[in-house]
């Protein structure tokens, strides 16, 4: 055997020995990378979206045509389109759209065989409305023209309102008897360019007011204007490092105004309503009027509770709330808008972004502090949360829109197959609400002693919401009513402190006492054992 043959034989023996080792190392490496990638989210966040980006267009070719959405054609002249494009580019550079909102461009709109003259502009404060080729538009029809019963509406990428979740919320708003905007999905083509599916959202126009008039609801539509906030966002975008935001963007600085203000001021009736509503909102913001003196407290509480359930708390942010005037009561009624529903909530609205809840508005300056300091509004909010989060309520509502929801989902899925409504989000929100309203541990109790006919207890509220002591008594017996005695909540960063409570009850050492505790606003009391001996 020559030296070359001997060398080849040695390498074969080495390779024969190394082959299982290499295979073992490769298998182990693949296993490690798989586990590591899954834990870090690399597969979910990078690999999977990357594969879908290439695969979905191919899969869509083989999908059935699916249901066809109605189509709007917008014919925009070159000069106007160039101007709109320039405004859009400057907005992308600035990070916000803070110009061109008063500048309308002429166009033609074709829908269902009808051609109408319209005026339009870009809309949306933030650039999520402008980043893709689906620019958001505010469209205003000419006098005497309507589209699906509307005279003014917005067209925007379905993602800006979280696809079908916003449609579900508007249907839920109508289901509970609140005024609701019209919300649909349509295909849009600008000139000869098909832009695919858009969300159509009714604006606060005269057609909406005509629809609400039989309910006694009239214009103008009021709001806290967030243009100053958008201006501060543009300033913040110019700073290379994190810093304190200018105070001009806060709700205490926001101008109180109305939609179509020049038309409102030109009409003596609407102008008088505007002045009245603005005065009431100003006194509310200054802490001089309570929530229920300015707003329809039950309607506002209902909307807040619904937004908690459906993950649409974006709608009850001060900058998104819109109000119309109830001519019968003089109160302001909310209209749900820009909810971005379908987002898992971290807490019910009453527990977000504010100090511990107190029924006293004199020292609270936050928007939610002002709102929830009114006990009448707060109790209505808790009662509606209890109703909406009870097992069966959500299912009953969804059953009423099931067929329509399937149709909307099919329209969306043809272009956005991964944008389906996720029912687990609603279930999550409901669980957060139920666990908040019915916590396992609500108070801690210690017996301090019996003095004559008075039982002295030390009670500490463990909850972030106010609770009441409403009764006491032995198990399997009618409780002796007391109070109610209010136990205010504590801040998360405060140590637990007991409140000394004296209850007119003569207890014995044999009693197995239960304290009846109720979350303020709830109908049903929670029974908490009183442990320890009465001396």
Short mmCIF file of C-alpha atoms in Angstrom, two decimals:
data_model
loop_
_atom_site.label_atom_id
_atom_site.label_comp_id
_atom_site.label_asym_id
_atom_site.label_seq_id
_atom_site.Cartn_x
_atom_site.Cartn_y
_atom_site.Cartn_z
CA UNK A 1 0.00 0.00 0.00
CA UNK A 2 1.43 3.35 -1.03
CA UNK A 3 1.73 6.37 1.22
CA UNK A 4 -1.24 8.07 -0.52
CA UNK A 5 -3.43 5.04 0.13
CA UNK A 6 -2.33 4.92 3.75
CA UNK A 7 -3.12 8.61 4.18
CA UNK A 8 -6.57 8.16 2.62
CA UNK A 9 -7.23 5.18 4.88
CA UNK A 10 -6.34 7.23 7.97
CA UNK A 11 -8.65 10.06 6.93
CA UNK A 12 -11.48 7.62 6.34
CA UNK A 13 -11.04 6.18 9.83
CA UNK A 14 -10.94 9.69 11.31
CA UNK A 15 -14.04 10.74 9.40
CA UNK A 16 -15.81 7.56 10.42
CA UNK A 17 -15.08 8.41 14.06
CA UNK A 18 -15.93 12.11 13.66
CA UNK A 19 -19.20 11.59 11.78
CA UNK A 20 -21.38 10.80 14.85
CA UNK A 21 -19.59 13.49 16.85
CA UNK A 22 -20.33 16.10 14.17
CA UNK A 23 -23.94 14.93 13.92
CA UNK A 24 -24.31 15.12 17.69
CA UNK A 25 -22.85 18.65 17.77
CA UNK A 26 -25.09 19.80 14.91
CA UNK A 27 -28.23 18.35 16.52
CA UNK A 28 -27.30 19.89 19.86
CA UNK A 29 -26.58 23.23 18.21
CA UNK A 30 -29.89 23.26 16.38
CA UNK A 31 -31.71 22.35 19.60
CA UNK A 32 -29.90 25.10 21.53
CA UNK A 33 -30.57 27.71 18.85
CA UNK A 34 -34.23 26.69 18.72
CA UNK A 35 -34.70 27.01 22.47
CA UNK A 36 -32.70 30.24 22.63
CA UNK A 37 -34.56 31.78 19.68
CA UNK A 38 -37.93 30.87 21.13
CA UNK A 39 -37.05 32.32 24.52
CA UNK A 40 -35.73 35.56 23.08
CA UNK A 41 -38.60 35.90 20.61
CA UNK A 42 -36.23 35.84 17.61
CA UNK A 43 -38.36 33.29 15.75
CA UNK A 44 -41.62 35.01 16.62
CA UNK A 45 -40.42 38.58 15.99
CA UNK A 46 -37.89 38.17 13.17
CA UNK A 47 -37.98 34.80 11.39
CA UNK A 48 -41.75 34.27 11.34
CA UNK A 49 -42.66 37.80 10.09
CA UNK A 50 -39.88 37.58 7.51
CA UNK A 51 -41.19 34.31 6.09
CA UNK A 52 -44.74 35.65 6.09
CA UNK A 53 -43.66 38.78 4.23
CA UNK A 54 -42.60 36.59 1.32
CA UNK A 55 -45.17 33.83 1.66
CA UNK A 56 -48.40 35.78 2.11
CA UNK A 57 -48.39 37.50 -1.31
CA UNK A 58 -47.94 34.08 -2.91
CA UNK A 59 -50.70 32.55 -0.77
CA UNK A 60 -53.06 35.43 -1.63
CA UNK A 61 -52.73 34.59 -5.31
CA UNK A 62 -54.23 31.16 -4.59
CA UNK A 63 -56.89 32.38 -2.18
CA UNK A 64 -60.44 32.69 -3.42
CA UNK A 65 -61.49 36.17 -4.40
CA UNK A 66 -63.57 36.51 -1.22
CA UNK A 67 -66.25 39.13 -0.68
CA UNK A 68 -65.82 42.39 -2.56
CA UNK A 69 -65.98 45.65 -0.64
CA UNK A 70 -67.72 48.68 -2.08
CA UNK A 71 -65.25 51.01 -3.76
CA UNK A 72 -64.62 54.73 -3.60
CA UNK A 73 -62.69 56.41 -6.42
CA UNK A 74 -60.98 59.70 -5.64
CA UNK A 75 -59.86 61.76 -8.63
CA UNK A 76 -57.31 64.30 -7.44
CA UNK A 77 -55.61 66.72 -9.82
CA UNK A 78 -51.82 66.67 -10.19
CA UNK A 79 -51.25 70.08 -8.60
CA UNK A 80 -53.41 69.20 -5.59
CA UNK A 81 -51.83 65.75 -5.23
CA UNK A 82 -48.34 67.24 -5.39
CA UNK A 83 -49.25 69.71 -2.63
CA UNK A 84 -50.75 66.93 -0.50
CA UNK A 85 -47.62 64.82 -1.05
CA UNK A 86 -45.38 67.74 0.03
CA UNK A 87 -47.42 68.20 3.23
CA UNK A 88 -47.15 64.50 3.92
CA UNK A 89 -43.37 64.48 3.43
CA UNK A 90 -42.90 67.42 5.79
CA UNK A 91 -45.10 65.69 8.37
CA UNK A 92 -43.00 62.53 8.18
CA UNK A 93 -39.88 64.61 8.72
CA UNK A 94 -41.42 66.50 11.67
CA UNK A 95 -42.94 63.37 13.24
CA UNK A 96 -46.44 64.91 13.40
CA UNK A 97 -48.99 66.40 11.00
CA UNK A 98 -49.27 69.99 12.19
CA UNK A 99 -49.92 71.84 8.93
CA UNK A 100 -52.49 71.81 6.17
CA UNK A 101 -55.48 70.99 8.37
CA UNK A 102 -57.28 74.13 7.22
CA UNK A 103 -56.32 73.70 3.59
CA UNK A 104 -58.84 71.73 1.53
CA UNK A 105 -58.11 70.47 -1.97
CA UNK A 106 -60.80 69.92 -4.64
CA UNK A 107 -61.40 66.41 -5.97
CA UNK A 108 -64.07 64.19 -7.49
CA UNK A 109 -65.50 61.19 -5.66
CA UNK A 110 -67.15 58.31 -7.51
CA UNK A 111 -69.27 55.84 -5.56
CA UNK A 112 -72.02 53.54 -6.72
CA UNK A 113 -72.19 55.20 -10.12
CA UNK A 114 -72.56 58.73 -8.67
CA UNK A 115 -69.90 61.39 -9.15
CA UNK A 116 -69.68 64.12 -6.51
CA UNK A 117 -67.48 67.15 -6.01
CA UNK A 118 -65.61 66.99 -2.70
CA UNK A 119 -62.88 68.76 -0.79
CA UNK A 120 -60.29 66.78 1.09
CA UNK A 121 -57.10 67.03 3.12
CA UNK A 122 -54.71 64.80 5.02
CA UNK A 123 -55.81 63.92 8.54
CA UNK A 124 -54.33 62.45 11.70
CA UNK A 125 -52.06 64.04 14.27
CA UNK A 126 -49.39 61.33 14.22
CA UNK A 127 -47.58 59.86 11.24
CA UNK A 128 -49.08 56.38 11.58
CA UNK A 129 -51.73 57.90 9.27
CA UNK A 130 -49.11 58.72 6.63
CA UNK A 131 -46.26 56.17 6.76
CA UNK A 132 -47.66 53.70 4.23
CA UNK A 133 -49.16 54.35 0.81
CA UNK A 134 -52.60 54.41 2.49
CA UNK A 135 -52.62 58.08 3.47
CA UNK A 136 -55.48 59.16 5.72
CA UNK A 137 -57.94 61.68 4.28
CA UNK A 138 -60.73 63.83 5.66
CA UNK A 139 -63.35 64.10 2.90
CA UNK A 140 -66.06 66.76 2.85
CA UNK A 141 -68.90 66.44 0.33
CA UNK A 142 -70.51 69.35 -1.44
CA UNK A 143 -73.81 70.85 -0.36
CA UNK A 144 -76.73 68.50 -0.90
CA UNK A 145 -74.55 65.39 -1.44
CA UNK A 146 -74.29 62.45 0.93
CA UNK A 147 -72.42 59.16 0.93
CA UNK A 148 -74.07 56.38 2.93
CA UNK A 149 -75.91 59.10 4.84
CA UNK A 150 -72.75 61.09 5.64
CA UNK A 151 -71.55 64.50 4.51
CA UNK A 152 -68.06 64.36 6.04
CA UNK A 153 -65.96 61.30 6.83
CA UNK A 154 -62.42 60.01 7.23
CA UNK A 155 -60.63 57.38 5.15
CA UNK A 156 -57.68 55.69 6.84
CA UNK A 157 -55.57 52.56 6.96
CA UNK A 158 -57.58 49.91 8.89
CA UNK A 159 -54.58 49.42 11.17
CA UNK A 160 -54.87 52.98 12.56
CA UNK A 161 -58.00 51.81 14.40
CA UNK A 162 -56.93 48.16 14.89
CA UNK A 163 -58.96 46.63 12.07
CA UNK A 164 -62.31 45.01 13.03
CA UNK A 165 -61.95 45.77 16.73
CA UNK A 166 -62.99 49.39 16.18
CA UNK A 167 -66.00 48.22 14.19
CA UNK A 168 -66.94 45.92 17.11
CA UNK A 169 -66.66 48.78 19.60
CA UNK A 170 -68.94 51.06 17.57
CA UNK A 171 -71.50 48.28 17.35
CA UNK A 172 -71.22 47.75 21.12
CA UNK A 173 -71.71 51.47 21.73
CA UNK A 174 -74.98 51.34 19.77
CA UNK A 175 -75.94 48.08 21.53
CA UNK A 176 -75.86 49.78 24.95
CA UNK A 177 -77.86 52.75 23.68
CA UNK A 178 -75.14 55.37 23.27
CA UNK A 179 -74.78 57.55 20.15
CA UNK A 180 -72.42 55.86 17.69
CA UNK A 181 -70.52 56.84 14.58
CA UNK A 182 -70.91 54.95 11.34
CA UNK A 183 -67.87 52.76 10.69
CA UNK A 184 -67.25 50.56 7.64
CA UNK A 185 -64.58 49.12 5.34
CA UNK A 186 -64.27 50.12 1.68
CA UNK A 187 -61.79 49.74 -1.15
CA UNK A 188 -60.23 53.03 -2.25
CA UNK A 189 -58.62 54.00 -5.54
CA UNK A 190 -56.86 57.34 -6.00
CA UNK A 191 -56.81 58.28 -9.68
CA UNK A 192 -55.77 55.01 -11.33
CA UNK A 193 -53.94 53.57 -8.32
CA UNK A 194 -55.74 50.95 -6.23
CA UNK A 195 -54.86 51.37 -2.54
CA UNK A 196 -56.85 48.42 -1.23
CA UNK A 197 -58.99 48.34 1.89
CA UNK A 198 -59.61 51.47 3.96
CA UNK A 199 -61.59 52.11 7.12
CA UNK A 200 -64.36 54.69 6.68
CA UNK A 201 -65.21 56.64 9.84
CA UNK A 202 -68.04 59.13 10.09
CA UNK A 203 -67.02 62.63 11.10
CA UNK A 204 -68.95 64.94 13.43
CA UNK A 205 -71.03 66.41 10.64
CA UNK A 206 -74.56 67.77 10.16
CA UNK A 207 -75.77 64.34 9.03
CA UNK A 208 -74.75 62.88 12.40
CA UNK A 209 -76.61 65.67 14.20
CA UNK A 210 -79.74 64.99 12.13
CA UNK A 211 -79.55 61.32 13.09
CA UNK A 212 -79.19 62.16 16.79
CA UNK A 213 -81.85 64.91 16.85
CA UNK A 214 -84.78 62.55 17.69
CA UNK A 215 -82.92 61.68 20.89
CA UNK A 216 -82.74 65.35 21.86
CA UNK A 217 -79.01 65.49 21.10
CA UNK A 218 -77.85 68.59 19.25
CA UNK A 219 -74.63 70.28 18.17
CA UNK A 220 -72.11 71.66 18.32
CA UNK A 221 -69.72 68.76 19.02
CA UNK A 222 -67.36 69.81 21.81
CA UNK A 223 -63.80 68.69 22.53
CA UNK A 224 -60.59 69.50 24.33
CA UNK A 225 -58.37 70.45 21.39
CA UNK A 226 -55.06 68.58 21.27
CA UNK A 227 -53.31 70.77 18.67
CA UNK A 228 -51.06 72.23 21.38
CA UNK A 229 -50.12 68.69 22.41
CA UNK A 230 -49.26 67.82 18.83
CA UNK A 231 -47.09 70.93 18.66
CA UNK A 232 -45.19 69.84 21.77
CA UNK A 233 -44.67 66.39 20.24
CA UNK A 234 -43.06 68.07 17.22
CA UNK A 235 -40.77 70.00 19.56
CA UNK A 236 -39.87 66.85 21.50
CA UNK A 237 -38.95 65.09 18.26
CA UNK A 238 -36.24 67.72 17.67
CA UNK A 239 -34.50 66.93 20.98
CA UNK A 240 -31.75 64.32 20.78
CA UNK A 241 -32.34 63.08 24.36
CA UNK A 242 -35.31 62.40 26.64
CA UNK A 243 -36.48 65.47 28.50
CA UNK A 244 -39.49 67.04 30.20
CA UNK A 245 -42.39 67.70 27.82
CA UNK A 246 -43.60 71.30 27.55
CA UNK A 247 -46.64 71.90 29.74
CA UNK A 248 -48.56 73.38 26.79
CA UNK A 249 -49.46 69.81 25.80
CA UNK A 250 -51.36 68.99 28.99
CA UNK A 251 -55.15 68.88 29.28
CA UNK A 252 -55.17 71.85 31.65
CA UNK A 253 -53.82 73.94 28.76
CA UNK A 254 -55.97 72.45 25.98
CA UNK A 255 -58.34 74.95 24.32
CA UNK A 256 -62.02 74.03 24.69
CA UNK A 257 -63.53 74.25 21.25
CA UNK A 258 -66.07 72.78 18.82
CA UNK A 259 -65.94 71.24 15.37
CA UNK A 260 -66.75 73.63 12.51
CA UNK A 261 -66.34 76.54 14.92
CA UNK A 262 -66.78 79.32 12.34
CA UNK A 263 -70.15 77.87 11.29
CA UNK A 264 -71.15 77.45 14.94
CA UNK A 265 -70.35 81.07 15.79
CA UNK A 266 -72.31 82.25 12.74
CA UNK A 267 -75.47 80.54 14.05
CA UNK A 268 -77.00 82.27 17.08
CA UNK A 269 -78.53 79.07 18.53
CA UNK A 270 -75.39 76.97 18.13
CA UNK A 271 -73.23 79.85 19.32
CA UNK A 272 -75.25 80.12 22.54
CA UNK A 273 -74.96 76.36 23.13
CA UNK A 274 -71.22 76.54 22.48
CA UNK A 275 -70.76 79.35 25.00
CA UNK A 276 -72.79 77.44 27.61
CA UNK A 277 -70.94 74.16 27.05
CA UNK A 278 -67.54 75.83 27.04
CA UNK A 279 -68.37 77.59 30.30
CA UNK A 280 -69.43 74.31 31.93
CA UNK A 281 -66.31 72.47 30.73
CA UNK A 282 -64.12 75.32 31.97
CA UNK A 283 -65.72 75.23 35.43
CA UNK A 284 -65.34 71.44 35.50
CA UNK A 285 -61.65 71.74 34.66
CA UNK A 286 -61.22 74.40 37.35
CA UNK A 287 -62.78 72.07 39.93
CA UNK A 288 -65.87 74.24 40.40
CA UNK A 289 -68.39 71.76 38.94
CA UNK A 290 -68.59 68.00 39.48
CA UNK A 291 -68.66 65.45 36.67
CA UNK A 292 -72.39 64.79 37.03
CA UNK A 293 -73.14 68.53 36.85
CA UNK A 294 -71.54 68.84 33.42
CA UNK A 295 -71.81 65.42 31.77
CA UNK A 296 -74.51 62.79 31.48
CA UNK A 297 -72.81 60.73 34.19
CA UNK A 298 -74.55 57.45 33.33
CA UNK A 299 -73.74 57.70 29.61
CA UNK A 300 -70.12 58.64 30.31
CA UNK A 301 -69.76 55.84 32.88
CA UNK A 302 -71.26 53.37 30.40
CA UNK A 303 -68.74 54.38 27.73
CA UNK A 304 -65.78 54.12 30.11
CA UNK A 305 -66.87 50.66 31.29
CA UNK A 306 -67.38 49.46 27.71
CA UNK A 307 -63.93 50.72 26.70
CA UNK A 308 -62.41 48.80 29.62
CA UNK A 309 -64.14 45.58 28.51
CA UNK A 310 -63.22 45.89 24.82
CA UNK A 311 -59.70 47.22 25.29
CA UNK A 312 -60.59 50.63 23.87
CA UNK A 313 -59.34 52.96 26.60
CA UNK A 314 -57.80 55.18 23.94
CA UNK A 315 -61.32 56.54 23.35
CA UNK A 316 -61.65 57.88 26.90
CA UNK A 317 -58.40 59.80 26.78
CA UNK A 318 -59.21 63.52 27.19
CA UNK A 319 -57.91 64.31 23.70
CA UNK A 320 -60.25 61.80 22.04
CA UNK A 321 -63.48 62.43 23.94
CA UNK A 322 -66.22 64.18 21.95
CA UNK A 323 -69.47 65.53 23.39
CA UNK A 324 -72.82 66.63 22.05
CA UNK A 325 -75.42 68.67 23.90
CA UNK A 326 -78.56 67.11 25.38
CA UNK A 327 -81.18 69.82 24.91
CA UNK A 328 -83.49 68.19 27.48
CA UNK A 329 -81.03 68.08 30.40
CA UNK A 330 -78.33 70.62 29.50
CA UNK A 331 -75.70 67.90 30.00
CA UNK A 332 -72.95 66.76 27.62
CA UNK A 333 -73.23 63.24 26.15
CA UNK A 334 -70.11 61.40 24.89
CA UNK A 335 -69.61 59.95 21.41
CA UNK A 336 -67.04 57.15 21.15
CA UNK A 337 -64.17 57.96 18.80
CA UNK A 338 -60.66 56.62 18.08
CA UNK A 339 -60.82 53.76 20.60
CA UNK A 340 -58.11 51.60 19.02
CA UNK A 341 -60.09 48.76 20.61
CA UNK A 342 -58.77 45.24 21.06
CA UNK A 343 -55.75 46.21 23.19
CA UNK A 344 -55.23 44.26 26.45
CA UNK A 345 -55.79 46.62 29.38
CA UNK A 346 -53.35 46.81 32.29
CA UNK A 347 -56.00 48.05 34.73
CA UNK A 348 -59.50 49.50 34.70
CA UNK A 349 -59.52 53.18 33.77
CA UNK A 350 -60.25 54.32 37.35
CA UNK A 351 -56.90 52.85 38.43
CA UNK A 352 -54.75 54.21 35.61
CA UNK A 353 -52.71 57.41 35.55
CA UNK A 354 -54.01 58.98 38.74
CA UNK A 355 -53.39 59.05 42.51
CA UNK A 356 -55.57 56.99 44.88
CA UNK A 357 -59.22 57.71 44.21
CA UNK A 358 -60.84 60.23 46.56
CA UNK A 359 -64.35 61.68 46.42
CA UNK A 360 -63.02 65.23 46.62
CA UNK A 361 -62.17 67.27 43.54
CA UNK A 362 -60.67 70.34 45.17
CA UNK A 363 -57.08 69.06 45.23
CA UNK A 364 -57.07 66.90 42.06
CA UNK A 365 -55.84 68.38 38.79
CA UNK A 366 -55.60 65.33 36.52
CA UNK A 367 -58.43 64.72 34.08
CA UNK A 368 -59.32 61.34 35.59
CA UNK A 369 -58.90 62.68 39.12
CA UNK A 370 -61.56 65.29 38.30
CA UNK A 371 -63.87 62.73 36.69
CA UNK A 372 -63.72 59.99 39.29
CA UNK A 373 -63.86 62.30 42.31
CA UNK A 374 -67.61 62.55 41.61
CA UNK A 375 -69.12 59.66 43.54
CA UNK A 376 -72.27 59.59 41.40
CA UNK A 377 -70.22 59.08 38.23
CA UNK A 378 -67.88 56.60 39.92
CA UNK A 379 -70.68 54.42 41.25
CA UNK A 380 -72.37 54.35 37.84
CA UNK A 381 -69.03 53.33 36.27
CA UNK A 382 -68.51 50.46 38.73
CA UNK A 383 -72.12 49.29 38.26
CA UNK A 384 -71.71 49.18 34.46
CA UNK A 385 -68.37 47.40 34.80
CA UNK A 386 -70.10 44.78 36.95
CA UNK A 387 -72.86 44.35 34.36
CA UNK A 388 -70.64 44.21 31.27
CA UNK A 389 -68.10 41.83 32.83
CA UNK A 390 -70.68 39.33 34.10
CA UNK A 391 -70.39 35.99 32.32
CA UNK A 392 -72.76 35.89 29.36
CA UNK A 393 -73.06 39.62 28.67
CA UNK A 394 -70.18 39.77 26.20
CA UNK A 395 -71.25 36.52 24.57
CA UNK A 396 -74.80 37.81 24.11
CA UNK A 397 -73.58 41.00 22.50
CA UNK A 398 -71.18 39.19 20.15
CA UNK A 399 -73.96 36.82 19.10
CA UNK A 400 -76.00 39.80 17.83
CA UNK A 401 -73.19 40.88 15.46
CA UNK A 402 -71.81 37.43 14.59
CA UNK A 403 -72.83 37.29 10.93
CA UNK A 404 -71.89 40.91 10.23
CA UNK A 405 -68.55 40.44 11.98
CA UNK A 406 -67.77 37.41 9.82
CA UNK A 407 -68.41 39.51 6.70
CA UNK A 408 -66.14 42.31 7.95
CA UNK A 409 -63.42 39.84 8.89
CA UNK A 410 -63.52 38.29 5.41
CA UNK A 411 -63.10 41.72 3.81
CA UNK A 412 -60.11 42.43 6.01
CA UNK A 413 -58.52 38.97 5.73
CA UNK A 414 -58.23 39.14 1.96
CA UNK A 415 -55.61 41.90 2.29
CA UNK A 416 -54.57 41.46 5.94
CA UNK A 417 -54.77 37.74 6.74
CA UNK A 418 -53.10 38.18 10.15
CA UNK A 419 -55.36 40.99 11.37
CA UNK A 420 -58.26 38.90 12.67
CA UNK A 421 -59.99 39.92 15.89
CA UNK A 422 -58.43 38.08 18.87
CA UNK A 423 -61.21 37.06 21.31
CA UNK A 424 -58.67 36.32 24.06
CA UNK A 425 -58.07 40.07 24.42
CA UNK A 426 -61.70 40.65 25.44
CA UNK A 427 -61.45 37.69 27.80
CA UNK A 428 -58.30 39.16 29.33
CA UNK A 429 -60.00 42.54 29.83
CA UNK A 430 -63.01 40.87 31.42
CA UNK A 431 -60.76 38.92 33.80
CA UNK A 432 -58.93 42.09 34.84
CA UNK A 433 -62.29 43.73 35.58
CA UNK A 434 -63.73 40.77 37.54
CA UNK A 435 -60.58 40.36 39.62
CA UNK A 436 -60.66 44.08 40.39
CA UNK A 437 -64.33 44.11 41.39
CA UNK A 438 -64.18 40.83 43.31
CA UNK A 439 -60.68 40.51 44.78
CA UNK A 440 -59.73 37.54 46.95
CA UNK A 441 -58.42 39.84 49.67
CA UNK A 442 -60.20 43.14 50.15
CA UNK A 443 -59.53 44.17 53.79
CA UNK A 444 -57.55 43.05 56.82
CA UNK A 445 -59.34 43.07 60.18
CA UNK A 446 -58.16 42.98 63.78
CA UNK A 447 -60.38 43.02 66.88
CA UNK A 448 -59.47 45.85 69.22
CA UNK A 449 -62.07 45.09 71.88
CA UNK A 450 -65.67 45.40 73.05
CA UNK A 451 -66.70 48.56 74.88
CA UNK A 452 -70.27 48.22 76.05
CA UNK A 453 -72.45 47.81 73.00
CA UNK A 454 -69.70 48.98 70.61
CA UNK A 455 -67.34 46.54 68.89
CA UNK A 456 -64.02 48.19 68.05
CA UNK A 457 -62.21 46.91 64.98
CA UNK A 458 -59.05 47.91 63.19
CA UNK A 459 -59.73 47.64 59.45
CA UNK A 460 -57.26 48.31 56.63
CA UNK A 461 -58.37 48.59 53.02
CA UNK A 462 -56.13 46.36 50.89
CA UNK A 463 -57.78 47.47 47.67
CA UNK A 464 -56.82 50.32 45.33
CA UNK A 465 -60.50 51.34 45.24
CA UNK A 466 -62.70 52.66 48.08
CA UNK A 467 -64.76 50.09 50.03
CA UNK A 468 -67.52 50.33 52.61
CA UNK A 469 -68.41 48.38 55.74
CA UNK A 470 -72.17 47.79 55.48
CA UNK A 471 -72.93 45.14 58.11
CA UNK A 472 -71.74 42.54 60.61
CA UNK A 473 -73.13 39.34 62.05
CA UNK A 474 -72.62 35.63 62.63
CA UNK A 475 -72.59 33.15 59.80
CA UNK A 476 -76.01 31.98 58.55
CA UNK A 477 -77.79 34.96 60.10
CA UNK A 478 -79.04 38.31 58.90
CA UNK A 479 -76.28 40.92 59.33
CA UNK A 480 -76.73 43.91 61.57
CA UNK A 481 -76.56 46.94 59.25
CA UNK A 482 -73.98 49.57 60.02
CA UNK A 483 -72.66 52.68 58.37
CA UNK A 484 -71.93 52.48 55.62
CA UNK A 485 -68.40 53.23 56.83
CA UNK A 486 -66.12 54.39 54.02
CA UNK A 487 -62.58 52.98 53.88
CA UNK A 488 -60.50 55.02 51.42
CA UNK A 489 -57.90 53.24 49.25
CA UNK A 490 -54.19 53.48 49.82
CA UNK A 491 -51.48 54.30 47.34
CA UNK A 492 -49.36 51.39 46.13
CA UNK A 493 -46.25 52.91 47.72
CA UNK A 494 -47.89 53.61 51.12
CA UNK A 495 -47.69 51.19 54.07
CA UNK A 496 -50.88 49.58 55.27
CA UNK A 497 -52.70 51.60 57.95
CA UNK A 498 -55.66 50.45 60.00
CA UNK A 499 -58.70 52.62 60.45
CA UNK A 500 -60.37 52.28 63.86
CA UNK A 501 -64.06 51.50 63.33
CA UNK A 502 -66.70 51.29 66.04
CA UNK A 503 -69.73 49.15 65.18
CA UNK A 504 -72.88 48.93 67.31
CA UNK A 505 -72.72 45.16 67.90
CA UNK A 506 -72.30 43.12 71.09
CA UNK A 507 -70.21 40.08 70.22
CA UNK A 508 -69.32 37.04 72.26
CA UNK A 509 -66.28 34.78 72.10
CA UNK A 510 -68.42 32.07 70.50
CA UNK A 511 -69.49 34.22 67.57
CA UNK A 512 -68.07 33.40 64.14
CA UNK A 513 -68.41 36.90 62.84
CA UNK A 514 -68.54 37.97 59.21
CA UNK A 515 -67.97 41.56 58.20
CA UNK A 516 -70.00 42.61 55.16
CA UNK A 517 -67.76 44.69 52.89
CA UNK A 518 -68.86 46.29 49.64
CA UNK A 519 -66.79 47.90 46.91
CA UNK A 520 -68.31 51.34 46.45
CA UNK A 521 -70.69 51.07 43.48
CA UNK A 522 -71.21 47.30 43.74
CA UNK A 523 -74.58 45.89 44.80
CA UNK A 524 -73.28 42.66 46.32
CA UNK A 525 -71.28 42.61 49.55
CA UNK A 526 -68.23 40.40 50.19
CA UNK A 527 -68.22 38.43 53.47
CA UNK A 528 -64.91 38.64 55.34
CA UNK A 529 -64.33 36.50 58.48
CA UNK A 530 -63.46 38.42 61.65
CA UNK A 531 -60.73 36.30 63.21
CA UNK A 532 -59.77 36.48 66.88
CA UNK A 533 -61.50 36.49 70.24
CA UNK A 534 -63.70 39.28 71.49
CA UNK A 535 -62.57 40.18 75.02
#
